[in-house]
């Protein structure tokens, strides 16, 4: 495996770094405080090509590799994890899913708008009674010949209120269990579709998380993704790649907090010297940097596996499991390095600490990652 980044990788990483500093940093505290969706910033990220990075250029995508994507995710997440989750969902769950499994007509109609940021996508699997156990779908899609009729409720949907197109997983044939599940493309303005309550969250408060209600929503048959019964596999395959993006998000949150702690420790004085000269603080920085470096290797390895066409179910799950724990540990320590200042918004580390927690929950909790990893280990 070659860890050397190409000129193109460095260019896209630097573009994301510049964008995060100039466009995301101003206003990030305000957006967090008021749960404000970064509408303008998302538009600009679309123009920069951050919303459909890996998708086929024929449909407006960047045709880039997964390494480029994780580099961008890390840089954006250092500053604003609310903005980066929007990027992550649009890229790895929505665009990748459509690009890989959609028909030409679906790609022409939907993917071309999603890759450019003209439209935003959401991925709708979770339900009030189907989170970790995604097979327990209660949302139904009844086959009516030339269309399906959708009924049910999804919750915790990222981009729930801001999206234009929704990939919705629903149960078509309960008897067939997970083989009776399908995935559909649903448009926001269709009759019977309603955006429900917006969640008031601990972290990633700038992203909008909603429940969604489907009340006799008519979905044309051409909006089903893949063969009949492919929906559960579609969701699992898509989430497998999504985890690489969330691992990169966790890595970015940790890196951002570490850099703030390192810089602060060089200027804050206590007992007549900069606090970095106290070994207790210097050792915290050493631990943070070591763990972040290990997490980065795991994130890059899983992205590389995907780019090489190798199986990335386990390496992606391990990267997410590890990087999300590192994000928690590093952000807590970054607050500690800042002392009282770490506890107020102005210094950013308290937000990063709150944002870190979600990386252990969505796209499969840490416990679910351990199930994926242990199944992978024991399958032979
Ligand atoms: C901010 C936010 C954004 C989200 N965005 C999306 C989105 O865009 N689309 C979407 O579909 N979903 C989304 N989710 C939902 C998220 O993926 C689920 O919350 C997550 O999968 C966990 O499901 P749950 O909340 O129902 O927890 P539960 O499944 O009820 O789990 C509760 C606890 O039990 C543990 N547990 C459950 N089963 C097992 C087991 N077999 N072994 C060991 N431990 C177990 C879990 O790890 C967890 O600790 C989002 C959630 C949040 C909070």
CSV table of N, CA and C in Angstrom, one decimal, residues 122-128 139 151-163 166-168 186 188 192-197 209-215:
chain,number,residue,atom,x,y,z
A,122,UNK,N,-31.2,12.6,0.8
A,122,UNK,CA,-31.2,12.0,2.2
A,122,UNK,C,-31.4,10.5,2.0
A,123,UNK,N,-30.9,9.8,3.0
A,123,UNK,CA,-30.9,8.3,3.0
A,123,UNK,C,-31.8,7.9,4.2
A,124,UNK,N,-32.9,7.2,3.9
A,124,UNK,CA,-33.9,7.0,4.9
A,124,UNK,C,-34.1,5.5,5.3
A,125,UNK,N,-33.4,5.0,6.3
A,125,UNK,CA,-33.4,3.6,6.7
A,125,UNK,C,-34.1,3.5,8.1
A,126,UNK,N,-33.6,4.4,9.0
A,126,UNK,CA,-34.0,4.2,10.4
A,126,UNK,C,-35.5,4.6,10.7
A,127,UNK,N,-36.0,3.8,11.6
A,127,UNK,CA,-37.4,4.0,12.0
A,127,UNK,C,-37.5,4.0,13.5
A,128,UNK,N,-38.6,4.5,14.1
A,128,UNK,CA,-38.7,4.5,15.6
A,128,UNK,C,-38.4,3.1,16.2
A,139,UNK,N,-42.2,0.5,7.7
A,139,UNK,CA,-42.6,1.2,6.6
A,139,UNK,C,-42.9,0.2,5.4
A,151,UNK,N,-46.2,3.7,3.0
A,151,UNK,CA,-46.8,4.1,4.3
A,151,UNK,C,-45.9,3.9,5.4
A,152,UNK,N,-45.7,4.8,6.3
A,152,UNK,CA,-44.9,4.6,7.5
A,152,UNK,C,-44.1,5.9,7.9
A,153,UNK,N,-43.2,5.7,8.9
A,153,UNK,CA,-42.5,6.8,9.4
A,153,UNK,C,-41.0,6.5,9.5
A,154,UNK,N,-40.2,7.4,9.1
A,154,UNK,CA,-38.7,7.3,9.2
A,154,UNK,C,-38.3,8.3,10.3
A,155,UNK,N,-37.3,8.0,11.0
A,155,UNK,CA,-36.8,9.1,11.9
A,155,UNK,C,-35.3,9.2,11.9
A,156,UNK,N,-34.8,10.3,12.4
A,156,UNK,CA,-33.3,10.6,12.5
A,156,UNK,C,-32.8,10.9,11.1
A,157,UNK,N,-33.5,11.4,10.2
A,157,UNK,CA,-33.0,11.5,8.8
A,157,UNK,C,-32.2,12.8,8.6
A,158,UNK,N,-30.9,12.6,8.4
A,158,UNK,CA,-30.0,13.7,8.1
A,158,UNK,C,-30.4,14.4,6.7
A,159,UNK,N,-30.4,15.7,6.7
A,159,UNK,CA,-30.9,16.5,5.5
A,159,UNK,C,-32.4,16.3,5.4
A,160,UNK,N,-33.1,15.8,6.4
A,160,UNK,CA,-34.5,15.5,6.3
A,160,UNK,C,-35.4,16.6,5.8
A,161,UNK,N,-35.1,17.9,6.3
A,161,UNK,CA,-35.9,19.0,5.8
A,161,UNK,C,-35.4,19.7,4.6
A,162,UNK,N,-34.1,19.5,4.4
A,162,UNK,CA,-33.4,20.3,3.3
A,162,UNK,C,-33.3,19.5,2.0
A,163,UNK,N,-33.5,18.2,2.1
A,163,UNK,CA,-33.3,17.4,0.9
A,163,UNK,C,-34.4,17.6,-0.2
A,166,UNK,N,-35.2,11.6,-1.7
A,166,UNK,CA,-35.0,10.7,-0.6
A,166,UNK,C,-34.9,9.3,-1.0
A,167,UNK,N,-33.8,8.6,-0.6
A,167,UNK,CA,-33.7,7.2,-0.9
A,167,UNK,C,-34.4,6.5,0.3
A,168,UNK,N,-35.5,5.8,0.1
A,168,UNK,CA,-36.3,5.3,1.2
A,168,UNK,C,-36.4,3.8,1.1
A,186,UNK,N,-37.7,8.9,-3.7
A,186,UNK,CA,-39.0,9.6,-3.5
A,186,UNK,C,-38.7,11.1,-3.6
A,188,UNK,N,-39.6,15.1,-2.8
A,188,UNK,CA,-40.1,15.8,-1.7
A,188,UNK,C,-41.6,16.3,-1.9
A,192,UNK,N,-48.7,13.2,0.0
A,192,UNK,CA,-48.6,12.2,1.1
A,192,UNK,C,-47.3,12.2,1.8
A,193,UNK,N,-46.3,12.9,1.3
A,193,UNK,CA,-45.0,12.9,1.9
A,193,UNK,C,-44.9,14.2,2.8
A,194,UNK,N,-44.5,14.0,4.0
A,194,UNK,CA,-44.5,15.1,5.0
A,194,UNK,C,-43.2,15.1,5.8
A,195,UNK,N,-42.6,16.2,5.9
A,195,UNK,CA,-41.4,16.3,6.8
A,195,UNK,C,-41.8,16.6,8.2
A,196,UNK,N,-41.4,15.7,9.1
A,196,UNK,CA,-41.9,15.8,10.5
A,196,UNK,C,-41.0,16.6,11.4
A,197,UNK,N,-41.0,16.4,12.6
A,197,UNK,CA,-40.3,17.2,13.6
A,197,UNK,C,-38.8,17.2,13.4
A,209,UNK,N,-32.0,17.2,11.2
A,209,UNK,CA,-32.3,15.8,11.4
A,209,UNK,C,-33.8,15.8,11.7
A,210,UNK,N,-34.5,15.1,10.8
A,210,UNK,CA,-36.0,15.1,10.9
A,210,UNK,C,-36.6,13.7,10.9
A,211,UNK,N,-37.8,13.6,11.4
A,211,UNK,CA,-38.6,12.4,11.1
A,211,UNK,C,-39.4,12.7,9.8
A,212,UNK,N,-39.7,11.7,9.1
A,212,UNK,CA,-40.5,11.8,7.8
A,212,UNK,C,-41.7,10.9,7.8
A,213,UNK,N,-42.8,11.4,7.3
A,213,UNK,CA,-44.0,10.6,7.3
A,213,UNK,C,-44.5,10.3,5.9
A,214,UNK,N,-44.8,9.1,5.6
A,214,UNK,CA,-45.3,8.7,4.3
A,214,UNK,C,-46.7,8.2,4.5
A,215,UNK,N,-47.6,8.9,3.8
A,215,UNK,CA,-49.0,8.6,3.9
A,215,UNK,C,-49.6,8.3,2.5
